[in-house]
PDB file of C-alpha atoms and ligand atoms in Angstrom:
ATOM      1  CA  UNK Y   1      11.621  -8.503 -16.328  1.00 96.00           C
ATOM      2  CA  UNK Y   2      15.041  -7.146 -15.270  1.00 98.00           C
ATOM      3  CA  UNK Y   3      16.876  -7.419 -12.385  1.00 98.00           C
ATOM      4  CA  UNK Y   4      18.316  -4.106 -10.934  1.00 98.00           C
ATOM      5  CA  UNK Y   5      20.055  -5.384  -7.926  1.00 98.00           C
ATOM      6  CA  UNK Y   6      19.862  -8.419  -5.278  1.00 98.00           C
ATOM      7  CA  UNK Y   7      21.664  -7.979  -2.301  1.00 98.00           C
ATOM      8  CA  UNK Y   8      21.559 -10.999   0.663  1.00 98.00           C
ATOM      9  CA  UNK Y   9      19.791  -9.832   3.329  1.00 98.00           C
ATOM     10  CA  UNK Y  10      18.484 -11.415   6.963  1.00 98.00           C
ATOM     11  CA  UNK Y  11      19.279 -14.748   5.121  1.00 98.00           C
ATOM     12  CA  UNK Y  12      16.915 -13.762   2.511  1.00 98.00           C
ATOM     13  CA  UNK Y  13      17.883 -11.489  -0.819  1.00 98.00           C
ATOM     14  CA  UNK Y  14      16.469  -8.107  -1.396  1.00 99.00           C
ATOM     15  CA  UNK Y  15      16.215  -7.363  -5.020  1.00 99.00           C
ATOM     16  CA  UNK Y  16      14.794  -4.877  -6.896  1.00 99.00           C
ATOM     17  CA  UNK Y  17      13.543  -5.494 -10.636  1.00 98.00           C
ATOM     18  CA  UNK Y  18      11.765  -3.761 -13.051  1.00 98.00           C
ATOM     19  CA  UNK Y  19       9.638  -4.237 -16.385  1.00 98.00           C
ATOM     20  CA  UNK Y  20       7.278  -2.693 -18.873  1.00 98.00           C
ATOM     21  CA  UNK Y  21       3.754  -2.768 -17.109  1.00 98.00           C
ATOM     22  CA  UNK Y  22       1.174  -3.426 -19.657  1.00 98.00           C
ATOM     23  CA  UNK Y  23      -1.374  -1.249 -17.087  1.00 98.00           C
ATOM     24  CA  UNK Y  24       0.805   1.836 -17.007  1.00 98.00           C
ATOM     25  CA  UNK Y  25       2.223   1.611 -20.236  1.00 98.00           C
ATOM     26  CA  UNK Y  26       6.007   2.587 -19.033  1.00 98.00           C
ATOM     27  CA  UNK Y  27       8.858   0.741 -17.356  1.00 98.00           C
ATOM     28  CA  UNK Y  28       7.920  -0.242 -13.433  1.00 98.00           C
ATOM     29  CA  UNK Y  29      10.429  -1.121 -10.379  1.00 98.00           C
ATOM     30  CA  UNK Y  30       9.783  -2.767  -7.775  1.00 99.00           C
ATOM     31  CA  UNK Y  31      11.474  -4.077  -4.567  1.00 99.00           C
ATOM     32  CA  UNK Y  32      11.069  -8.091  -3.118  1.00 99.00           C
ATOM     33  CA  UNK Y  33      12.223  -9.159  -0.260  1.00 99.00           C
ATOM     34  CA  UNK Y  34      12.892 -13.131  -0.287  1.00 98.00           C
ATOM     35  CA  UNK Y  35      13.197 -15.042   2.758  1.00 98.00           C
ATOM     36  CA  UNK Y  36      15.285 -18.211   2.881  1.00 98.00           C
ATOM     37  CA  UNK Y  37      12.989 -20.301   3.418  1.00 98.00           C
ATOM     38  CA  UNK Y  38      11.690 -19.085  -0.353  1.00 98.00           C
ATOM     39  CA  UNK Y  39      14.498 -21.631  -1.771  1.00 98.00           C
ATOM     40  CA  UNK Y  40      12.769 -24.694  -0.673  1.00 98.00           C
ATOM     41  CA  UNK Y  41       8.958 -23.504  -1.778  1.00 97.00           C
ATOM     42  CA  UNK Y  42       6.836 -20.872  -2.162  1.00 98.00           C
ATOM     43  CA  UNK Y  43       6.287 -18.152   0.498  1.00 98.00           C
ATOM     44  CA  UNK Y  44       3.012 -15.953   1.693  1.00 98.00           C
ATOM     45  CA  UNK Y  45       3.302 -12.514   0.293  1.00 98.00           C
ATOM     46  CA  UNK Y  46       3.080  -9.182   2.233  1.00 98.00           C
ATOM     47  CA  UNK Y  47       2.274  -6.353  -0.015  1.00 99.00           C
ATOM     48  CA  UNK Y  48       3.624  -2.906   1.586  1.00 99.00           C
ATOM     49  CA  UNK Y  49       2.449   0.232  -0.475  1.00 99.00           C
ATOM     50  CA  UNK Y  50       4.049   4.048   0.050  1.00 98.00           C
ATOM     51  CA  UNK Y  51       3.079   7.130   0.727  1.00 98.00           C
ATOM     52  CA  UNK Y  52       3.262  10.329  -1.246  1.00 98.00           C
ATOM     53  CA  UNK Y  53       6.641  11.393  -2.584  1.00 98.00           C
ATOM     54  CA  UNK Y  54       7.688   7.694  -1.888  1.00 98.00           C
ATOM     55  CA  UNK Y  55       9.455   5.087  -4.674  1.00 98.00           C
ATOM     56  CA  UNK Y  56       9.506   1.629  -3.871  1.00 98.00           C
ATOM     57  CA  UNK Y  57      12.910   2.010  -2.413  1.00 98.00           C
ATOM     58  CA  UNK Y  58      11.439   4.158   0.971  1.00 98.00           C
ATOM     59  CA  UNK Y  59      10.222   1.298   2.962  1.00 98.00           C
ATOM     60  CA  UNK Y  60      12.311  -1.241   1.643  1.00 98.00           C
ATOM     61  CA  UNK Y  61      15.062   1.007   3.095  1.00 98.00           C
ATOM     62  CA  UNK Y  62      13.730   2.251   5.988  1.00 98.00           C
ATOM     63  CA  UNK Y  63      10.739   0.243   7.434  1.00 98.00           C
ATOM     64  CA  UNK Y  64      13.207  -2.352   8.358  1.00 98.00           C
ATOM     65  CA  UNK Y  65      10.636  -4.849   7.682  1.00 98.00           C
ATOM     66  CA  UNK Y  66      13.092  -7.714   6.034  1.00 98.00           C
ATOM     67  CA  UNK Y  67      14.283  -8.587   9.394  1.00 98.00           C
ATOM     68  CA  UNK Y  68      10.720  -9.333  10.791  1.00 98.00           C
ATOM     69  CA  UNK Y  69       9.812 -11.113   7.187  1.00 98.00           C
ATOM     70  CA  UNK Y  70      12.873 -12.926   7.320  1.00 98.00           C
ATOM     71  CA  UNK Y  71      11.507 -14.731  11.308  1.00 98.00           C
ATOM     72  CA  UNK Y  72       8.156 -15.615   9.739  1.00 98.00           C
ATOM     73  CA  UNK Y  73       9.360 -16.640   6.744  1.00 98.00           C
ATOM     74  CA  UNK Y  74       7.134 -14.253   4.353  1.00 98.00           C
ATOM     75  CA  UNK Y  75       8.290 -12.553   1.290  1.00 98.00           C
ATOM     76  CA  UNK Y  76       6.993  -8.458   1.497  1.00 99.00           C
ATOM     77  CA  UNK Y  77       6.626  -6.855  -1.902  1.00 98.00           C
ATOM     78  CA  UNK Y  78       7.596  -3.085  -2.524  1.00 99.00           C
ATOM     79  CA  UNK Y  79       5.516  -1.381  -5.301  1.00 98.00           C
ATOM     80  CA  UNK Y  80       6.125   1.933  -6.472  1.00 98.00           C
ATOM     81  CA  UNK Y  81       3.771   4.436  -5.993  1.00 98.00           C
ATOM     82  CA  UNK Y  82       3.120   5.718  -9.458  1.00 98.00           C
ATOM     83  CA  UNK Y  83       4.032   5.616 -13.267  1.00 98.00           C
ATOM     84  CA  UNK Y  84       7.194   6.845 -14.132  1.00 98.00           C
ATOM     85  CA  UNK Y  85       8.716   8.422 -16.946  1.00 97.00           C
ATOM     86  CA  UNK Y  86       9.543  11.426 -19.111  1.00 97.00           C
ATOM     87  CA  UNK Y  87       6.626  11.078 -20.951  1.00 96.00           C
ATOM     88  CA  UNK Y  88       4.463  10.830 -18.038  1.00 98.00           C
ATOM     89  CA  UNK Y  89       1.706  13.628 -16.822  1.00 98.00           C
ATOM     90  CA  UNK Y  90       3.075  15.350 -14.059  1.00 98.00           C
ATOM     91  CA  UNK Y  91       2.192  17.815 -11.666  1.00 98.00           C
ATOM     92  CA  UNK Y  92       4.209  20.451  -9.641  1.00 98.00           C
ATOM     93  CA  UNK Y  93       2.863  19.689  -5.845  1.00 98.00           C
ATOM     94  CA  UNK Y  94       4.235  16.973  -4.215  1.00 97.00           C
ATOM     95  CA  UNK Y  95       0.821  15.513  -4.017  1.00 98.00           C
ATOM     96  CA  UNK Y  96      -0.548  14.859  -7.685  1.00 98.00           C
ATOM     97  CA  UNK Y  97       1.221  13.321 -10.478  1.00 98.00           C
ATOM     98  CA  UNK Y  98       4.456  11.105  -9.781  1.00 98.00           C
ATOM     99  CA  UNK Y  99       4.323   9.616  -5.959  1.00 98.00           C
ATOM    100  CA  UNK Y 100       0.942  10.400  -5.812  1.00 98.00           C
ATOM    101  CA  UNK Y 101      -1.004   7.742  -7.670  1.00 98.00           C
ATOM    102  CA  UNK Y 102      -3.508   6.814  -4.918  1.00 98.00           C
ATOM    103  CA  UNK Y 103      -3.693   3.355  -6.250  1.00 98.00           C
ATOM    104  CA  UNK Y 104      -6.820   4.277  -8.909  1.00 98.00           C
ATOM    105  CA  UNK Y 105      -7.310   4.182 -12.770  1.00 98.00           C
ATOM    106  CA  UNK Y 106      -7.113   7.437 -13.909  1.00 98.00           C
ATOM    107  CA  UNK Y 107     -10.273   8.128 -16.389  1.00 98.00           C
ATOM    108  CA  UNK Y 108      -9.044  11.770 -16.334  1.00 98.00           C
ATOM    109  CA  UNK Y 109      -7.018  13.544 -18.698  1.00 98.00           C
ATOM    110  CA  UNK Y 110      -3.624  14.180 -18.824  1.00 98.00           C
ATOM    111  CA  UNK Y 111      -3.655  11.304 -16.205  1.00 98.00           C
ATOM    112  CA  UNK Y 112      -5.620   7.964 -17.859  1.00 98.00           C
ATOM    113  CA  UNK Y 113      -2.954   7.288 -20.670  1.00 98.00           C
ATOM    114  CA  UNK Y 114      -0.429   5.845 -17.407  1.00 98.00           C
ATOM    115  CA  UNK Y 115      -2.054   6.172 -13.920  1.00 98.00           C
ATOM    116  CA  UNK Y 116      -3.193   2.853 -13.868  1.00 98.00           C
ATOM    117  CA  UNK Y 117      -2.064   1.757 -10.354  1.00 98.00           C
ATOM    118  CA  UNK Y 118      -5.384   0.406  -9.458  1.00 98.00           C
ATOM    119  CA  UNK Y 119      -5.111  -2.334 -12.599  1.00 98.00           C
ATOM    120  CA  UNK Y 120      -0.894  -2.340 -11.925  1.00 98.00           C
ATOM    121  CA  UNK Y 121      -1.459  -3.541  -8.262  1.00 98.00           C
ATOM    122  CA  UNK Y 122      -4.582  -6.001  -8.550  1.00 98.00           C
ATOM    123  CA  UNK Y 123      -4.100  -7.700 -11.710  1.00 98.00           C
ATOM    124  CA  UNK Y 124      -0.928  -7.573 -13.390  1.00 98.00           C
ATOM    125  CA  UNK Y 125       1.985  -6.681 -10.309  1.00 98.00           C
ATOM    126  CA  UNK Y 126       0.669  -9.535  -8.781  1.00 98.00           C
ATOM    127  CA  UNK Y 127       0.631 -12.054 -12.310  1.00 98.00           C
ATOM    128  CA  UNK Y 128       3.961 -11.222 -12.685  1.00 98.00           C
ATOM    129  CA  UNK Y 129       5.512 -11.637  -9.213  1.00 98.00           C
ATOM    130  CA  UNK Y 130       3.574 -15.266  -8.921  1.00 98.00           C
ATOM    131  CA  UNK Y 131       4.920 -16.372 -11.930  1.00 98.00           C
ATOM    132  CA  UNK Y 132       8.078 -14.939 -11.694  1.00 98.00           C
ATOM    133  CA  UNK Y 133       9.135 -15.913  -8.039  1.00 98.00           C
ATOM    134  CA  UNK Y 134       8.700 -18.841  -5.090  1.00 98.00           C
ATOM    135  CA  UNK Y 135       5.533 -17.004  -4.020  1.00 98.00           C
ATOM    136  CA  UNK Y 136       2.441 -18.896  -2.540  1.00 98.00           C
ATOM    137  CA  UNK Y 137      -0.477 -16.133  -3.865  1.00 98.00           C
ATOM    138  CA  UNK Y 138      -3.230 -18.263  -2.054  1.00 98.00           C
ATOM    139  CA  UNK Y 139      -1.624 -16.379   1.235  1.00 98.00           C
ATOM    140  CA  UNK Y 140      -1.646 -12.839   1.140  1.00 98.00           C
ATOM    141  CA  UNK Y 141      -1.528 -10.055   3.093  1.00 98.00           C
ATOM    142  CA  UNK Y 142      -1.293  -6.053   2.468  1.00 99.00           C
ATOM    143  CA  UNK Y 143      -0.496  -3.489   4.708  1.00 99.00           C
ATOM    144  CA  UNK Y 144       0.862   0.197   3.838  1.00 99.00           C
ATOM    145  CA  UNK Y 145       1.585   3.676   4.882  1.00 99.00           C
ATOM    146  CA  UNK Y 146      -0.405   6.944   4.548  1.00 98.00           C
ATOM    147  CA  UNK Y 147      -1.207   7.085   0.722  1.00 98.00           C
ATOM    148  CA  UNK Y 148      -0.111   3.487   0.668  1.00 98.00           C
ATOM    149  CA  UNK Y 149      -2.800   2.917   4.058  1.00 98.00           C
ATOM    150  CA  UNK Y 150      -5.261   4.220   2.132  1.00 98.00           C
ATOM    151  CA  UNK Y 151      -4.220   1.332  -1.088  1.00 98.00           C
ATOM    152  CA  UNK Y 152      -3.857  -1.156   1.173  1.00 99.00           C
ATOM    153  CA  UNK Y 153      -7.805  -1.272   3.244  1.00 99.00           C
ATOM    154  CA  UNK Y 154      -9.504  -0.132  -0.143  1.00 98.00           C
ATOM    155  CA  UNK Y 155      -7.904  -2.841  -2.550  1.00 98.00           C
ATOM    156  CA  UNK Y 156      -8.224  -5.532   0.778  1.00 98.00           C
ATOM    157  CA  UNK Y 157     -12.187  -4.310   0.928  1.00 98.00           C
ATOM    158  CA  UNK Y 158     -12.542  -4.399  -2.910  1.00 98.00           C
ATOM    159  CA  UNK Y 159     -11.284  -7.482  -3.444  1.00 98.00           C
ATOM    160  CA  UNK Y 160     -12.782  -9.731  -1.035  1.00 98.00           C
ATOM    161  CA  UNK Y 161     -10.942 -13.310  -0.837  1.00 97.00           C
ATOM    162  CA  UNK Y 162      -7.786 -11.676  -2.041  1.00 98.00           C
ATOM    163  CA  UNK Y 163      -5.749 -10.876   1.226  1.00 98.00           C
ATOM    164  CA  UNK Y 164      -6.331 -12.874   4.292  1.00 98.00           C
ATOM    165  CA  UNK Y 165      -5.506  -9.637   6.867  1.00 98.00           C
ATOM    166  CA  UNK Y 166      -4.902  -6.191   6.385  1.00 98.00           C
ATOM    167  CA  UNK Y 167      -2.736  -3.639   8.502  1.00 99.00           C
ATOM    168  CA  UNK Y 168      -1.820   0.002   7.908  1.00 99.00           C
ATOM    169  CA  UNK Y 169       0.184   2.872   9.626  1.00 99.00           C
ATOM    170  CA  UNK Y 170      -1.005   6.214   9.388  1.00 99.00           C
ATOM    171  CA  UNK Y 171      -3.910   5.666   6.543  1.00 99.00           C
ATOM    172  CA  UNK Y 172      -5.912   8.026   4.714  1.00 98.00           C
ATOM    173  CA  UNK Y 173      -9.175   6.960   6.101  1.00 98.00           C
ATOM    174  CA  UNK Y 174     -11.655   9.301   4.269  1.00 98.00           C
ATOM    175  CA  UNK Y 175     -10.177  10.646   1.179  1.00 98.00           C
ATOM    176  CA  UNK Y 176     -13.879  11.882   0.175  1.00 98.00           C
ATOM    177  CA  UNK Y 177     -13.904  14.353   2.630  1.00 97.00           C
ATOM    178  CA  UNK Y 178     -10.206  15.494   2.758  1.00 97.00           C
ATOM    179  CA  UNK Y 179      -7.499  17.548   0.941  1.00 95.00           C
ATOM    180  CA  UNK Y 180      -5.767  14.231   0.846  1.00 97.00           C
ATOM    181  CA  UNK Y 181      -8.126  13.335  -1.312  1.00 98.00           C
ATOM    182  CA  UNK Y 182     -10.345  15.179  -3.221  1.00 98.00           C
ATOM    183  CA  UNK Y 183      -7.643  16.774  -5.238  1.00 97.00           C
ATOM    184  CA  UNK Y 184      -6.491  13.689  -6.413  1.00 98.00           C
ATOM    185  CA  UNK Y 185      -9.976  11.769  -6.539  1.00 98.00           C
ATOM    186  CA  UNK Y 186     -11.444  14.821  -8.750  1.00 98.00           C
ATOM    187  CA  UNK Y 187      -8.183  15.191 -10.815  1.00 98.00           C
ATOM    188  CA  UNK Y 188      -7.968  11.189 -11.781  1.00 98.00           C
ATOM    189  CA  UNK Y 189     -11.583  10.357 -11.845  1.00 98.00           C
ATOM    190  CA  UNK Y 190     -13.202  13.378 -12.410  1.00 98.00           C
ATOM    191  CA  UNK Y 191     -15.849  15.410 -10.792  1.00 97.00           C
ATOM    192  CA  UNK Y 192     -18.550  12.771 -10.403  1.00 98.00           C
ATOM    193  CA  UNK Y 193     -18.181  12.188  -6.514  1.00 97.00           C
ATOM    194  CA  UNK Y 194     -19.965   8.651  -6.974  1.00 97.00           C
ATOM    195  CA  UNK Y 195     -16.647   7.304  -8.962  1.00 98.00           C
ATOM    196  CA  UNK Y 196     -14.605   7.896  -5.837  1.00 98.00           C
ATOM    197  CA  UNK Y 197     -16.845   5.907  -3.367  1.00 98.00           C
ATOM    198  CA  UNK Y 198     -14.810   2.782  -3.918  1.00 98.00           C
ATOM    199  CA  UNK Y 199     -11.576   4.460  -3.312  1.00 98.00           C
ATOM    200  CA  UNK Y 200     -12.780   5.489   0.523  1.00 98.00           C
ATOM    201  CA  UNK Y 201     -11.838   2.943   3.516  1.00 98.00           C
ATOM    202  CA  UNK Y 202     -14.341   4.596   5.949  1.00 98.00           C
ATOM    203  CA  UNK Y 203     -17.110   4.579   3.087  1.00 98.00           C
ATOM    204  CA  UNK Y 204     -16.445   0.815   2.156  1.00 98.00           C
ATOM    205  CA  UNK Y 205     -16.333   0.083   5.703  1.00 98.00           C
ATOM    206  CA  UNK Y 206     -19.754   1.504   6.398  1.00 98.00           C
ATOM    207  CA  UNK Y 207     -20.727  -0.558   3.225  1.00 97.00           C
ATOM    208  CA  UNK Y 208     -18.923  -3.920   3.195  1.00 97.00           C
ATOM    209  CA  UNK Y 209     -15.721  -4.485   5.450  1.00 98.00           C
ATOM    210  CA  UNK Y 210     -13.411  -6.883   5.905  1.00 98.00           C
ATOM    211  CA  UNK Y 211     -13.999 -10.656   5.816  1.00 97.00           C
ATOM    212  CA  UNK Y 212     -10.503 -11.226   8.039  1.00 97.00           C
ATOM    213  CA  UNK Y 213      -8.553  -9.127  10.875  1.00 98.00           C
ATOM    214  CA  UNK Y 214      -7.282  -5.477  10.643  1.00 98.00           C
ATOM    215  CA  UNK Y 215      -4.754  -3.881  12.471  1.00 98.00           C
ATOM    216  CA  UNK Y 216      -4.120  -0.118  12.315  1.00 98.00           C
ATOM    217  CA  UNK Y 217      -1.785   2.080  14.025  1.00 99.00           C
ATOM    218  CA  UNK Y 218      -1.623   5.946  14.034  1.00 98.00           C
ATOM    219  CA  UNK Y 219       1.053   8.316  15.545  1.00 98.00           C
ATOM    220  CA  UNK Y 220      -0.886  10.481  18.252  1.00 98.00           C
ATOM    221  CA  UNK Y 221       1.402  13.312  17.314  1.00 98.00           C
ATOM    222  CA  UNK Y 222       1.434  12.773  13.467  1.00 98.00           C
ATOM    223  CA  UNK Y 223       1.278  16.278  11.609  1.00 98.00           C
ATOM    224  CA  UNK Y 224      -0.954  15.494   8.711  1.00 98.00           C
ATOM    225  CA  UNK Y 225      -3.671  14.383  11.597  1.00 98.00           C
ATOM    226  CA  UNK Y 226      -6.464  16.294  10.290  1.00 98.00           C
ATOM    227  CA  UNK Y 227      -5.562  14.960   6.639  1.00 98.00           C
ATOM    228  CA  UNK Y 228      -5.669  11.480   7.440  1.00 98.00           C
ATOM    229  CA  UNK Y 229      -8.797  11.350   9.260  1.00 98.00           C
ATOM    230  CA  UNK Y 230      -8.338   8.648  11.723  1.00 98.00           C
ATOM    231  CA  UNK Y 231     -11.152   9.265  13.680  1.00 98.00           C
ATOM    232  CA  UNK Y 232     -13.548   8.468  10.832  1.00 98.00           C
ATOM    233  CA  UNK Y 233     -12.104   4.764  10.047  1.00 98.00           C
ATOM    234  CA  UNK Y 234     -12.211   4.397  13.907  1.00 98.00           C
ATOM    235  CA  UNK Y 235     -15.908   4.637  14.045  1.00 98.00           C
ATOM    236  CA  UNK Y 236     -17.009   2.909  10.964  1.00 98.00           C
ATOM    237  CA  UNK Y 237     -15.040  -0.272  11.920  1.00 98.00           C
ATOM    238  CA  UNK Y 238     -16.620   0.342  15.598  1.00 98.00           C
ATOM    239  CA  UNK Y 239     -19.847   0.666  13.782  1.00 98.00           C
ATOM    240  CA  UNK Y 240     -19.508  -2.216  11.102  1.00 98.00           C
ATOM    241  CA  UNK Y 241     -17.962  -4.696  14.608  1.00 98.00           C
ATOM    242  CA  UNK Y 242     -15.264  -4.865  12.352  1.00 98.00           C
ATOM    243  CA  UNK Y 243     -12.570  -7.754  13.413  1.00 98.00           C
ATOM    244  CA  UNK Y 244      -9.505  -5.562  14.431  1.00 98.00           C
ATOM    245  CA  UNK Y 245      -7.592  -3.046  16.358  1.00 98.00           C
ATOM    246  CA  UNK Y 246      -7.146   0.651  15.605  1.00 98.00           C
ATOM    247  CA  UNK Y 247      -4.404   1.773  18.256  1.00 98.00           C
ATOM    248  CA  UNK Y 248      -3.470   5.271  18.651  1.00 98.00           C
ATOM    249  CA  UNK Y 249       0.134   5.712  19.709  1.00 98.00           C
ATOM    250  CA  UNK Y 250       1.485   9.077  21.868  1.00 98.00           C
ATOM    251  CA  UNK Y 251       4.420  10.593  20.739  1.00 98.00           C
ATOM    252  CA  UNK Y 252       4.623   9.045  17.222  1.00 98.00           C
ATOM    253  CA  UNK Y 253       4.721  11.257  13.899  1.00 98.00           C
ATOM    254  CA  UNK Y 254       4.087  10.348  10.462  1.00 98.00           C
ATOM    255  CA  UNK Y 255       7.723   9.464   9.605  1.00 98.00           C
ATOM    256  CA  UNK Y 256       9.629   6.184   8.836  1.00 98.00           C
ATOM    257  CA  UNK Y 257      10.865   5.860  12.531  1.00 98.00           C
ATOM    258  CA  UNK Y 258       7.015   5.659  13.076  1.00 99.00           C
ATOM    259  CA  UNK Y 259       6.316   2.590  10.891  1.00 99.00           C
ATOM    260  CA  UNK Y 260       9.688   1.707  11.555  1.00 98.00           C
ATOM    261  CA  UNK Y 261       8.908   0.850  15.669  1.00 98.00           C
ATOM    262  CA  UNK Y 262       5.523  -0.862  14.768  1.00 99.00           C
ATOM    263  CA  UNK Y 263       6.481  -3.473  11.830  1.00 99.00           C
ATOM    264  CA  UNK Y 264       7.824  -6.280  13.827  1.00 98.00           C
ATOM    265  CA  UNK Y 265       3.645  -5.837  14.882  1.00 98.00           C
ATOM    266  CA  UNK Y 266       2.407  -5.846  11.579  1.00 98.00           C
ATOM    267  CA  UNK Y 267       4.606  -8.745  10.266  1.00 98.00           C
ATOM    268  CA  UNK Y 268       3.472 -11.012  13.250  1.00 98.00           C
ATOM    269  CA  UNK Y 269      -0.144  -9.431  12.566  1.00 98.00           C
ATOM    270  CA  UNK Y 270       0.114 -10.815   8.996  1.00 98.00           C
ATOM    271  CA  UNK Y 271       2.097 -14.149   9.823  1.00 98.00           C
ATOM    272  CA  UNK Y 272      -0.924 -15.418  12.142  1.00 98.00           C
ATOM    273  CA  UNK Y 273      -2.957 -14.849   9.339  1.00 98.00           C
ATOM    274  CA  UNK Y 274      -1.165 -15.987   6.314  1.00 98.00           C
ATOM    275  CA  UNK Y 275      -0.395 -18.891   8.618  1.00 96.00           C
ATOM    276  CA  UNK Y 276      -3.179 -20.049  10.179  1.00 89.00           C
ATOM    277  CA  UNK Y 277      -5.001 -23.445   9.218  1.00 60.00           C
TER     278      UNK Y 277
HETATM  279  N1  LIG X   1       6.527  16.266   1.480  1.00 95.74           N
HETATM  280  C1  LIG X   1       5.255  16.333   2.124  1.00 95.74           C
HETATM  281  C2  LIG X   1       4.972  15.156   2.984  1.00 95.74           C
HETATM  282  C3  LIG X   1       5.203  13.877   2.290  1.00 95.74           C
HETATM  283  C4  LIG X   1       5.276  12.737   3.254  1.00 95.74           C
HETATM  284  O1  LIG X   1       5.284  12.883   4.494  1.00 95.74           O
HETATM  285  N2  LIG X   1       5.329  11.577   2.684  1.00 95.74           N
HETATM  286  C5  LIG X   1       5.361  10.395   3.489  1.00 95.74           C
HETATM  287  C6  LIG X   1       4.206   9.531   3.080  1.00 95.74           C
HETATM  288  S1  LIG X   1       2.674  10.448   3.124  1.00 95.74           S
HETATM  289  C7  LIG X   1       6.636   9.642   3.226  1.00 95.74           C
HETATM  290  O2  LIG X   1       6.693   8.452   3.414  1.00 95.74           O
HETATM  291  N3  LIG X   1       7.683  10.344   2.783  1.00 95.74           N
HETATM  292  C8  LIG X   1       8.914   9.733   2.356  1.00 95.74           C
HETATM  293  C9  LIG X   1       9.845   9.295   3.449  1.00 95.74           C
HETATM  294  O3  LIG X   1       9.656   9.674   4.625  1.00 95.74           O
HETATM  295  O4  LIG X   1      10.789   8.555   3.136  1.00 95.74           O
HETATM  296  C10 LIG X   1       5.205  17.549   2.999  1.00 95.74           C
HETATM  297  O5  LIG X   1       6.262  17.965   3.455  1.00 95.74           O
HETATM  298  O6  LIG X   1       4.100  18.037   3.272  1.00 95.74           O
END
């Protein structure tokens, strides 16, 4: 692992470090946000994953979620969104290819050989951070945005016993059924529609849910709206009696000054969580 940068921050340090990821077979950054308190002992762990187009440098530059971490004394972990490299399939839209992983294992070709994001975020991202920094894995939470929404509830529902709460802003809820999603599902996994099922908050919902609390918020006047489906999460978790709060807020678009006014939310969403007993 090398380090890129570490800059003190909120009493904390922000660094960003990279390595070669096993999963994806190419060279990986990532942000981490340290609190202080992460000197004395390890810290719970707030995963944030992007959007489409994003790095791991969006958030961690403008979710402003270090201040917030840095109160309740949790670490937050930026991933990026996607392999990287010259080598690496790529696509011209904006929304396949690099920045557009959608946290699955490509089976698909040109995609398989590094679109591993699924394996990269639940087995070996997190192997590497707990043995690399003051991290307490036994308390974890995720959250994310858009694309990174959509990561976030499906690796939480997937993994049960893994994250003790889940949060998102502005979520792909029902990739199955959307452009934000079946273009990407088809392209990495391939045309057999059963393969995607586990990739679909609303569908897991339906099926499973989620053994802690959620909390969701969506911009009321977000653009992408009829992409990210919200409606359909809403009424599977009503359905399901899911634990949890999906609260639509007027005014708000889809942009970081969106996620930016709800995070001190999330973080004290999380912190009761990663907290409690
Ligand atoms: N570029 C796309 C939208 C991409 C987009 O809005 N990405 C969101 C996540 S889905 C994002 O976080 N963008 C990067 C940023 O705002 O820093 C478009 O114009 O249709």
């Amino acid at each position: 692992m090398k380090t890129i940068s570490e800059n003190a921050c909120f009493g904390g340090t922000q660094g960003v470090y990279s390595h070669n990821s096993d999963a994806c077979g190419c060279d990986m950054t990532f942000g981490l946000f340290l609190p202080a308190e992460a000197q004395d002992g390890p810290v719970p762990v707030l995963w944030y994953l992007s959007g489409l187009t994003c790095t791991h440098e969006n958030a961690m530059t403008k979710a402003g979620a270090q201040l917030w971490a840095a109160e309740h004394g949790i670490a937050v972990v930026f991933p990026d969104t996607s392999p990287r490299g010259e080598d690496v399939a790529d696509d011209d839209a904006y929304d396949l290819g690099k920045g557009a992983g959608f946290y699955v294992n490509a089976t698909q070709e040109p995609w398989a050989k590094h679109y591993q994001m699924w394996d990269y975020l639940a087995e070996e991202l997190p192997g590497l951070i707990g043995e690399n920094f003051a991290l307490d894995m036994e308390r974890q939470g995720i959250t994310g945005h858009s694309m990174g929404g959509h990561g976030a509830l499906t690796l939480a529902m997937n993994l049960p016993g893994r994250f003790l709460s889940v949060s998102a802003f502005a979520p792909i809820t029902h990739p199955t059924s959307s452009d934000w999603g079946k273009k990407q599902l088809s392209a990495y996994l391939g045309s057999d529609e059963s393969t995607w099922t586990k990739h679909d908050s609303t569908l897991l919902m339906r099926e499973k849910g989620f053994d802690g609390p959620i909390l969701i918020d969506q911009g009321g006047s977000d653009q992408f709206l009829d992409l990210l489906k919200p409606e359909a999460l809403a009424e599977a978790m009503a359905a399901k009696r899911q634990q949890g709060s999906f609260r639509m807020q007027p005014g708000y678009d889809h942009s970081y000054f969106f996620v930016a006014s709800f995070m001190e939310d999330h973080v004290a969403f999380h912190a009761d969580a990663l907290y409690a007993g």
